[in-house]
């Protein structure tokens, strides 16, 4: 029997500690949004006031051909202004993308006890974590999301430790995406005046993680968020959306993409993947490229899934603006830091826009 969700402690124990997640709460017959999930008005997403991002996806099959320079300019413009763009002809089979979405729905439909074995405090492997929200212990209002996170070290360990229900399709998604990631980084780095060797890109994508996110139906989406305002801390994120939508990005400065402070929805495009610039690319570019502040809305009618791949340097890597960029700019906006220290700060706090970047800023108060 489900507890009273009006009691914060009972709710926390049921959803977080016992691993039932938001889905377990919704499956119990929930008809109203519990107080613990009610966002303050300033954090709520008004979908009627946000417009849809109208730029077409970028065709990556044209890289290396006669239209290479034009496609590279499209990638650079998006990275400089919005930090988000969509790509097609990316090399990941379309049938694999469909299988991923189906597999995610199937996994989160499993009994709670099958998923809860991977909770942070009991998981049989440090490579896999099942959880809900972001940092529930620190959040003033919880996020309407459950997730499974799988760190990649090598194929053998993934095959051994990742949940068998989602292991093979997730691993194939990762394998088939990395060529695209490397091409995108090459374009972005060359635009900064850097001639990237394979070893440099290896460092930037040394650590990889595949997540499956599940956003159950919500009785009142206007009161909640699936994910709060944040930027991704890594290098590049590859995101598969389903057809429901709900991803919103904040425009940092006036540009062709919109006005400063405006939120735009990244609408789902069949067979496309979303590319998201992370904090490490903003630091390496000395602020030329923008990691995107984004958030996710919930839905009333149908559960939503998304499947991101996060790429980032090794935790021991030292990160700082690239010397070629600093020399050209004449100043540096960010200090050198060890990524592990940045990660500790990032994962110790609730989502709060791009505040995590303050850790790296020079002259940060």
Short mmCIF file of C-alpha atoms in Angstrom, two decimals:
data_model
loop_
_atom_site.label_atom_id
_atom_site.label_comp_id
_atom_site.label_asym_id
_atom_site.label_seq_id
_atom_site.Cartn_x
_atom_site.Cartn_y
_atom_site.Cartn_z
CA UNK A 1 0.00 0.00 0.00
CA UNK A 2 1.36 3.42 -0.97
CA UNK A 3 1.94 5.95 1.81
CA UNK A 4 0.30 9.33 2.11
CA UNK A 5 2.06 11.57 -0.36
CA UNK A 6 0.98 14.60 1.63
CA UNK A 7 3.62 13.66 4.20
CA UNK A 8 7.04 14.71 2.94
CA UNK A 9 8.99 12.05 4.82
CA UNK A 10 6.71 9.22 3.71
CA UNK A 11 6.88 10.40 0.12
CA UNK A 12 10.67 10.71 0.19
CA UNK A 13 11.05 7.22 1.63
CA UNK A 14 8.68 5.67 -0.91
CA UNK A 15 10.00 7.47 -3.99
CA UNK A 16 13.70 7.90 -3.23
CA UNK A 17 14.86 5.58 -0.45
CA UNK A 18 12.79 2.53 -1.45
CA UNK A 19 13.34 3.06 -5.17
CA UNK A 20 9.72 3.25 -6.31
CA UNK A 21 10.43 6.46 -8.18
CA UNK A 22 7.92 8.90 -9.60
CA UNK A 23 6.46 6.06 -11.67
CA UNK A 24 5.62 4.09 -8.54
CA UNK A 25 3.88 7.14 -7.14
CA UNK A 26 1.89 7.70 -10.35
CA UNK A 27 0.99 4.01 -10.64
CA UNK A 28 -0.52 4.13 -7.15
CA UNK A 29 -3.37 6.22 -8.55
CA UNK A 30 -2.06 9.72 -7.90
CA UNK A 31 -4.55 12.40 -8.99
CA UNK A 32 -2.87 15.59 -7.74
CA UNK A 33 0.71 16.85 -7.61
CA UNK A 34 2.20 16.38 -4.12
CA UNK A 35 3.56 19.49 -2.44
CA UNK A 36 7.11 18.12 -2.65
CA UNK A 37 6.97 18.40 -6.46
CA UNK A 38 5.36 21.83 -6.74
CA UNK A 39 7.85 24.22 -8.24
CA UNK A 40 7.87 27.90 -7.23
CA UNK A 41 6.10 29.98 -9.90
CA UNK A 42 9.38 31.38 -11.26
CA UNK A 43 10.58 27.84 -12.14
CA UNK A 44 7.41 26.66 -13.85
CA UNK A 45 7.40 26.28 -17.64
CA UNK A 46 4.78 28.26 -19.56
CA UNK A 47 4.66 26.37 -22.84
CA UNK A 48 2.26 28.90 -24.35
CA UNK A 49 4.84 31.68 -24.02
CA UNK A 50 7.75 29.69 -25.44
CA UNK A 51 8.16 29.47 -29.19
CA UNK A 52 9.52 26.50 -31.10
CA UNK A 53 13.08 26.53 -32.39
CA UNK A 54 12.61 26.87 -36.12
CA UNK A 55 16.05 26.08 -37.52
CA UNK A 56 16.19 22.86 -39.56
CA UNK A 57 18.48 20.03 -38.44
CA UNK A 58 22.05 20.03 -39.75
CA UNK A 59 22.88 17.36 -42.34
CA UNK A 60 26.13 15.77 -41.18
CA UNK A 61 26.49 13.68 -44.34
CA UNK A 62 27.74 16.85 -46.05
CA UNK A 63 30.81 17.13 -43.81
CA UNK A 64 33.88 16.25 -45.86
CA UNK A 65 32.11 17.06 -49.14
CA UNK A 66 31.68 20.18 -51.31
CA UNK A 67 29.36 21.77 -48.71
CA UNK A 68 31.66 21.05 -45.76
CA UNK A 69 32.41 24.70 -44.99
CA UNK A 70 28.76 25.74 -44.95
CA UNK A 71 27.78 22.86 -42.68
CA UNK A 72 30.72 23.65 -40.38
CA UNK A 73 29.50 27.26 -40.17
CA UNK A 74 26.03 26.06 -39.17
CA UNK A 75 27.52 23.95 -36.37
CA UNK A 76 29.70 26.80 -35.15
CA UNK A 77 26.86 29.37 -35.22
CA UNK A 78 24.64 27.10 -33.17
CA UNK A 79 27.41 26.37 -30.66
CA UNK A 80 28.25 30.07 -30.32
CA UNK A 81 24.69 31.29 -29.86
CA UNK A 82 22.37 28.60 -28.55
CA UNK A 83 24.50 25.66 -27.48
CA UNK A 84 21.93 23.26 -28.96
CA UNK A 85 21.35 21.97 -32.47
CA UNK A 86 19.79 18.96 -34.14
CA UNK A 87 21.51 16.68 -36.64
CA UNK A 88 20.38 14.14 -39.23
CA UNK A 89 22.36 11.63 -41.30
CA UNK A 90 24.47 11.21 -38.18
CA UNK A 91 25.45 7.58 -38.66
CA UNK A 92 23.25 6.09 -35.92
CA UNK A 93 20.73 3.69 -37.52
CA UNK A 94 17.14 4.95 -37.32
CA UNK A 95 15.84 1.51 -36.34
CA UNK A 96 18.26 1.54 -33.40
CA UNK A 97 16.81 4.88 -32.25
CA UNK A 98 13.30 3.43 -32.31
CA UNK A 99 14.48 0.33 -30.44
CA UNK A 100 16.09 2.54 -27.78
CA UNK A 101 12.84 4.34 -27.07
CA UNK A 102 10.87 1.09 -26.85
CA UNK A 103 13.53 -0.46 -24.61
CA UNK A 104 13.46 2.54 -22.25
CA UNK A 105 9.68 2.28 -21.86
CA UNK A 106 9.97 -1.45 -21.24
CA UNK A 107 12.68 -1.01 -18.61
CA UNK A 108 10.77 1.57 -16.59
CA UNK A 109 7.68 -0.65 -16.76
CA UNK A 110 9.53 -3.36 -14.83
CA UNK A 111 8.52 -3.99 -11.20
CA UNK A 112 10.13 -1.47 -8.83
CA UNK A 113 12.28 -4.12 -7.16
CA UNK A 114 13.98 -4.97 -10.49
CA UNK A 115 15.09 -1.34 -10.89
CA UNK A 116 15.72 -0.56 -7.23
CA UNK A 117 18.62 -3.02 -7.05
CA UNK A 118 20.66 -0.31 -8.80
CA UNK A 119 19.93 2.44 -6.27
CA UNK A 120 23.04 4.42 -5.40
CA UNK A 121 23.49 2.94 -1.93
CA UNK A 122 22.95 -0.73 -2.92
CA UNK A 123 23.93 -1.08 -6.59
CA UNK A 124 26.13 -4.13 -7.20
CA UNK A 125 28.38 -1.98 -9.43
CA UNK A 126 29.59 1.63 -9.33
CA UNK A 127 28.96 1.75 -13.09
CA UNK A 128 25.15 1.68 -12.80
CA UNK A 129 22.85 3.95 -10.81
CA UNK A 130 19.05 4.04 -10.71
CA UNK A 131 17.49 7.11 -9.17
CA UNK A 132 14.97 9.88 -9.30
CA UNK A 133 15.14 13.68 -9.55
CA UNK A 134 18.74 15.08 -9.46
CA UNK A 135 19.95 15.62 -5.89
CA UNK A 136 16.75 14.91 -3.92
CA UNK A 137 18.38 15.62 -0.57
CA UNK A 138 19.25 19.18 -1.67
CA UNK A 139 16.22 20.17 -3.75
CA UNK A 140 13.51 22.52 -2.55
CA UNK A 141 11.15 20.92 -5.07
CA UNK A 142 11.73 17.49 -6.59
CA UNK A 143 11.95 16.86 -10.33
CA UNK A 144 9.36 14.63 -12.03
CA UNK A 145 11.83 12.12 -13.47
CA UNK A 146 13.27 8.65 -12.92
CA UNK A 147 16.49 7.53 -14.59
CA UNK A 148 19.05 4.78 -15.02
CA UNK A 149 22.67 5.85 -15.56
CA UNK A 150 25.36 3.59 -17.03
CA UNK A 151 29.03 4.58 -17.02
CA UNK A 152 31.16 3.18 -19.83
CA UNK A 153 34.69 1.94 -19.19
CA UNK A 154 35.00 -0.79 -21.82
CA UNK A 155 32.77 -3.25 -23.65
CA UNK A 156 33.60 -6.16 -21.36
CA UNK A 157 32.57 -4.32 -18.17
CA UNK A 158 29.44 -2.92 -19.82
CA UNK A 159 28.38 -6.41 -20.90
CA UNK A 160 29.04 -7.67 -17.40
CA UNK A 161 27.48 -4.92 -15.31
CA UNK A 162 24.87 -2.95 -17.28
CA UNK A 163 21.26 -4.18 -16.82
CA UNK A 164 20.68 -6.96 -19.32
CA UNK A 165 17.28 -5.56 -20.36
CA UNK A 166 18.88 -2.42 -21.82
CA UNK A 167 22.57 -3.34 -22.14
CA UNK A 168 22.94 -4.35 -25.78
CA UNK A 169 20.90 -1.57 -27.36
CA UNK A 170 22.55 1.09 -25.14
CA UNK A 171 26.02 -0.16 -26.00
CA UNK A 172 25.26 -0.12 -29.73
CA UNK A 173 23.92 3.45 -29.39
CA UNK A 174 27.18 4.51 -27.79
CA UNK A 175 29.33 2.69 -30.35
CA UNK A 176 27.53 4.19 -33.34
CA UNK A 177 27.47 7.74 -31.94
CA UNK A 178 31.13 8.33 -31.22
CA UNK A 179 32.25 8.91 -34.82
CA UNK A 180 29.73 11.75 -35.02
CA UNK A 181 30.95 13.22 -31.73
CA UNK A 182 34.54 13.23 -32.94
CA UNK A 183 33.58 14.96 -36.21
CA UNK A 184 31.67 17.66 -34.35
CA UNK A 185 34.55 18.32 -31.97
CA UNK A 186 36.96 18.53 -34.89
CA UNK A 187 34.79 21.22 -36.51
CA UNK A 188 34.45 23.18 -33.27
CA UNK A 189 38.16 23.01 -32.43
CA UNK A 190 39.32 23.90 -35.96
CA UNK A 191 37.15 27.00 -35.82
CA UNK A 192 39.08 28.06 -32.71
CA UNK A 193 42.36 27.83 -34.63
CA UNK A 194 43.29 24.47 -33.13
CA UNK A 195 44.37 21.53 -35.27
CA UNK A 196 43.08 18.70 -33.12
CA UNK A 197 44.94 15.41 -33.13
CA UNK A 198 43.06 12.22 -32.31
CA UNK A 199 44.77 12.11 -28.93
CA UNK A 200 43.32 15.51 -27.99
CA UNK A 201 39.79 14.44 -28.85
CA UNK A 202 40.38 11.17 -26.98
CA UNK A 203 41.03 13.21 -23.85
CA UNK A 204 37.85 15.27 -24.29
CA UNK A 205 35.60 12.19 -24.62
CA UNK A 206 37.52 9.80 -22.37
CA UNK A 207 34.56 9.32 -20.02
CA UNK A 208 31.17 8.31 -21.41
CA UNK A 209 27.81 7.64 -19.83
CA UNK A 210 24.47 6.52 -21.25
CA UNK A 211 21.31 7.51 -19.39
CA UNK A 212 17.71 6.57 -19.89
CA UNK A 213 15.32 9.18 -18.52
CA UNK A 214 11.66 8.51 -17.85
CA UNK A 215 9.07 11.23 -17.27
CA UNK A 216 5.77 9.65 -16.13
CA UNK A 217 2.46 11.30 -16.88
CA UNK A 218 1.73 14.16 -14.49
CA UNK A 219 -1.73 15.24 -13.25
CA UNK A 220 -0.78 18.92 -13.58
CA UNK A 221 2.33 19.64 -15.68
CA UNK A 222 2.00 23.38 -15.07
CA UNK A 223 3.11 22.91 -11.44
CA UNK A 224 6.14 20.70 -12.05
CA UNK A 225 9.33 20.27 -14.06
CA UNK A 226 10.81 17.08 -15.43
CA UNK A 227 14.30 18.56 -15.11
CA UNK A 228 15.13 21.97 -13.65
CA UNK A 229 17.26 24.69 -15.23
CA UNK A 230 20.85 23.53 -15.76
CA UNK A 231 23.69 23.15 -18.23
CA UNK A 232 25.47 19.84 -18.80
CA UNK A 233 28.91 19.71 -17.22
CA UNK A 234 30.72 17.64 -19.85
CA UNK A 235 32.02 18.06 -23.39
CA UNK A 236 29.13 17.23 -25.74
CA UNK A 237 25.81 15.54 -24.99
CA UNK A 238 23.98 13.50 -27.61
CA UNK A 239 20.26 13.29 -26.91
CA UNK A 240 17.56 11.12 -28.38
CA UNK A 241 14.08 12.57 -27.83
CA UNK A 242 10.85 10.73 -28.36
CA UNK A 243 8.00 12.34 -30.28
CA UNK A 244 6.32 14.01 -27.30
CA UNK A 245 8.60 17.01 -26.82
CA UNK A 246 9.15 19.17 -23.77
CA UNK A 247 12.82 20.22 -24.03
CA UNK A 248 13.37 23.98 -23.59
CA UNK A 249 16.57 25.99 -24.05
CA UNK A 250 17.33 29.50 -22.80
CA UNK A 251 18.88 32.02 -25.19
CA UNK A 252 21.91 33.58 -23.53
CA UNK A 253 22.40 36.59 -25.83
CA UNK A 254 20.45 38.27 -28.62
CA UNK A 255 21.11 36.37 -31.86
CA UNK A 256 19.46 34.88 -34.93
CA UNK A 257 18.00 32.27 -32.58
CA UNK A 258 16.01 34.77 -30.51
CA UNK A 259 16.20 37.36 -27.77
CA UNK A 260 18.28 37.15 -24.61
CA UNK A 261 16.45 35.37 -21.80
CA UNK A 262 13.85 33.82 -24.10
CA UNK A 263 13.04 30.12 -23.78
CA UNK A 264 12.60 28.12 -26.98
CA UNK A 265 11.38 24.54 -27.36
CA UNK A 266 13.55 22.08 -29.27
CA UNK A 267 10.83 20.18 -31.14
CA UNK A 268 11.30 16.48 -31.86
CA UNK A 269 12.37 15.76 -35.44
CA UNK A 270 12.03 12.18 -36.72
CA UNK A 271 15.40 10.36 -36.95
CA UNK A 272 17.28 13.41 -35.59
CA UNK A 273 19.58 13.62 -32.58
CA UNK A 274 20.01 16.69 -30.41
CA UNK A 275 23.54 17.94 -29.71
CA UNK A 276 24.14 19.90 -26.53
CA UNK A 277 27.31 21.89 -25.83
CA UNK A 278 28.61 21.23 -22.31
CA UNK A 279 30.42 23.38 -19.75
CA UNK A 280 33.83 21.96 -20.64
CA UNK A 281 33.52 23.21 -24.23
CA UNK A 282 32.54 26.67 -22.96
CA UNK A 283 35.65 26.71 -20.76
CA UNK A 284 37.99 25.37 -23.45
CA UNK A 285 36.71 27.98 -25.92
CA UNK A 286 37.13 30.76 -23.33
CA UNK A 287 33.42 31.47 -23.59
CA UNK A 288 33.16 31.54 -27.39
CA UNK A 289 30.91 28.47 -27.38
CA UNK A 290 27.96 28.43 -24.99
CA UNK A 291 26.85 25.54 -22.86
CA UNK A 292 23.09 25.73 -22.99
CA UNK A 293 20.85 26.29 -20.01
CA UNK A 294 17.91 23.95 -20.52
CA UNK A 295 15.01 22.29 -18.73
CA UNK A 296 12.26 19.75 -19.38
CA UNK A 297 8.49 20.04 -19.05
CA UNK A 298 6.25 17.18 -17.96
CA UNK A 299 3.16 15.95 -19.82
CA UNK A 300 -0.32 14.91 -18.78
CA UNK A 301 -1.27 12.47 -21.53
CA UNK A 302 1.68 10.17 -22.20
CA UNK A 303 4.93 9.24 -20.46
CA UNK A 304 8.05 10.60 -22.14
CA UNK A 305 11.53 9.10 -22.50
CA UNK A 306 14.86 10.59 -23.54
CA UNK A 307 18.22 8.88 -23.90
CA UNK A 308 21.34 11.04 -23.59
CA UNK A 309 24.99 10.10 -24.01
CA UNK A 310 27.25 12.30 -21.89
CA UNK A 311 30.89 12.68 -22.95
CA UNK A 312 33.54 14.33 -20.80
CA UNK A 313 37.25 14.23 -19.98
CA UNK A 314 38.68 11.90 -17.38
CA UNK A 315 38.11 13.05 -13.81
CA UNK A 316 41.87 13.61 -13.35
CA UNK A 317 42.17 15.87 -16.43
CA UNK A 318 43.20 19.50 -16.00
CA UNK A 319 40.81 21.83 -17.81
CA UNK A 320 41.49 25.42 -18.87
CA UNK A 321 40.88 27.67 -21.89
CA UNK A 322 42.95 26.55 -24.86
CA UNK A 323 46.21 28.55 -25.22
CA UNK A 324 45.47 29.36 -28.87
CA UNK A 325 42.17 30.97 -27.88
CA UNK A 326 43.60 32.88 -24.92
CA UNK A 327 46.40 34.26 -27.08
CA UNK A 328 43.88 35.49 -29.63
CA UNK A 329 41.46 36.88 -27.02
CA UNK A 330 44.14 38.54 -24.91
CA UNK A 331 42.52 37.42 -21.66
CA UNK A 332 41.22 34.30 -19.94
CA UNK A 333 37.77 33.97 -18.40
CA UNK A 334 38.31 30.69 -16.59
CA UNK A 335 40.93 29.29 -14.25
CA UNK A 336 42.58 25.92 -14.63
CA UNK A 337 40.93 23.19 -12.57
CA UNK A 338 40.86 19.42 -12.20
CA UNK A 339 37.61 18.01 -13.56
CA UNK A 340 37.01 15.90 -10.44
CA UNK A 341 36.73 19.11 -8.39
CA UNK A 342 34.24 20.58 -10.86
CA UNK A 343 32.20 17.36 -10.77
CA UNK A 344 32.10 17.35 -6.98
CA UNK A 345 30.70 20.88 -7.00
CA UNK A 346 28.23 20.07 -9.80
CA UNK A 347 26.76 16.97 -8.18
CA UNK A 348 26.64 18.48 -4.69
CA UNK A 349 24.02 21.08 -5.54
CA UNK A 350 20.50 21.20 -6.92
CA UNK A 351 20.02 22.43 -10.48
CA UNK A 352 20.34 26.22 -10.65
CA UNK A 353 20.83 27.35 -14.24
CA UNK A 354 24.50 27.79 -15.20
CA UNK A 355 25.64 28.54 -11.67
CA UNK A 356 27.97 25.52 -11.77
CA UNK A 357 30.23 27.46 -14.16
CA UNK A 358 30.92 30.00 -11.40
CA UNK A 359 33.31 27.41 -9.98
CA UNK A 360 35.63 27.94 -12.95
CA UNK A 361 35.27 31.66 -13.47
CA UNK A 362 38.11 34.02 -12.70
CA UNK A 363 36.99 36.82 -10.36
CA UNK A 364 34.04 34.70 -9.26
CA UNK A 365 32.75 36.01 -5.93
#
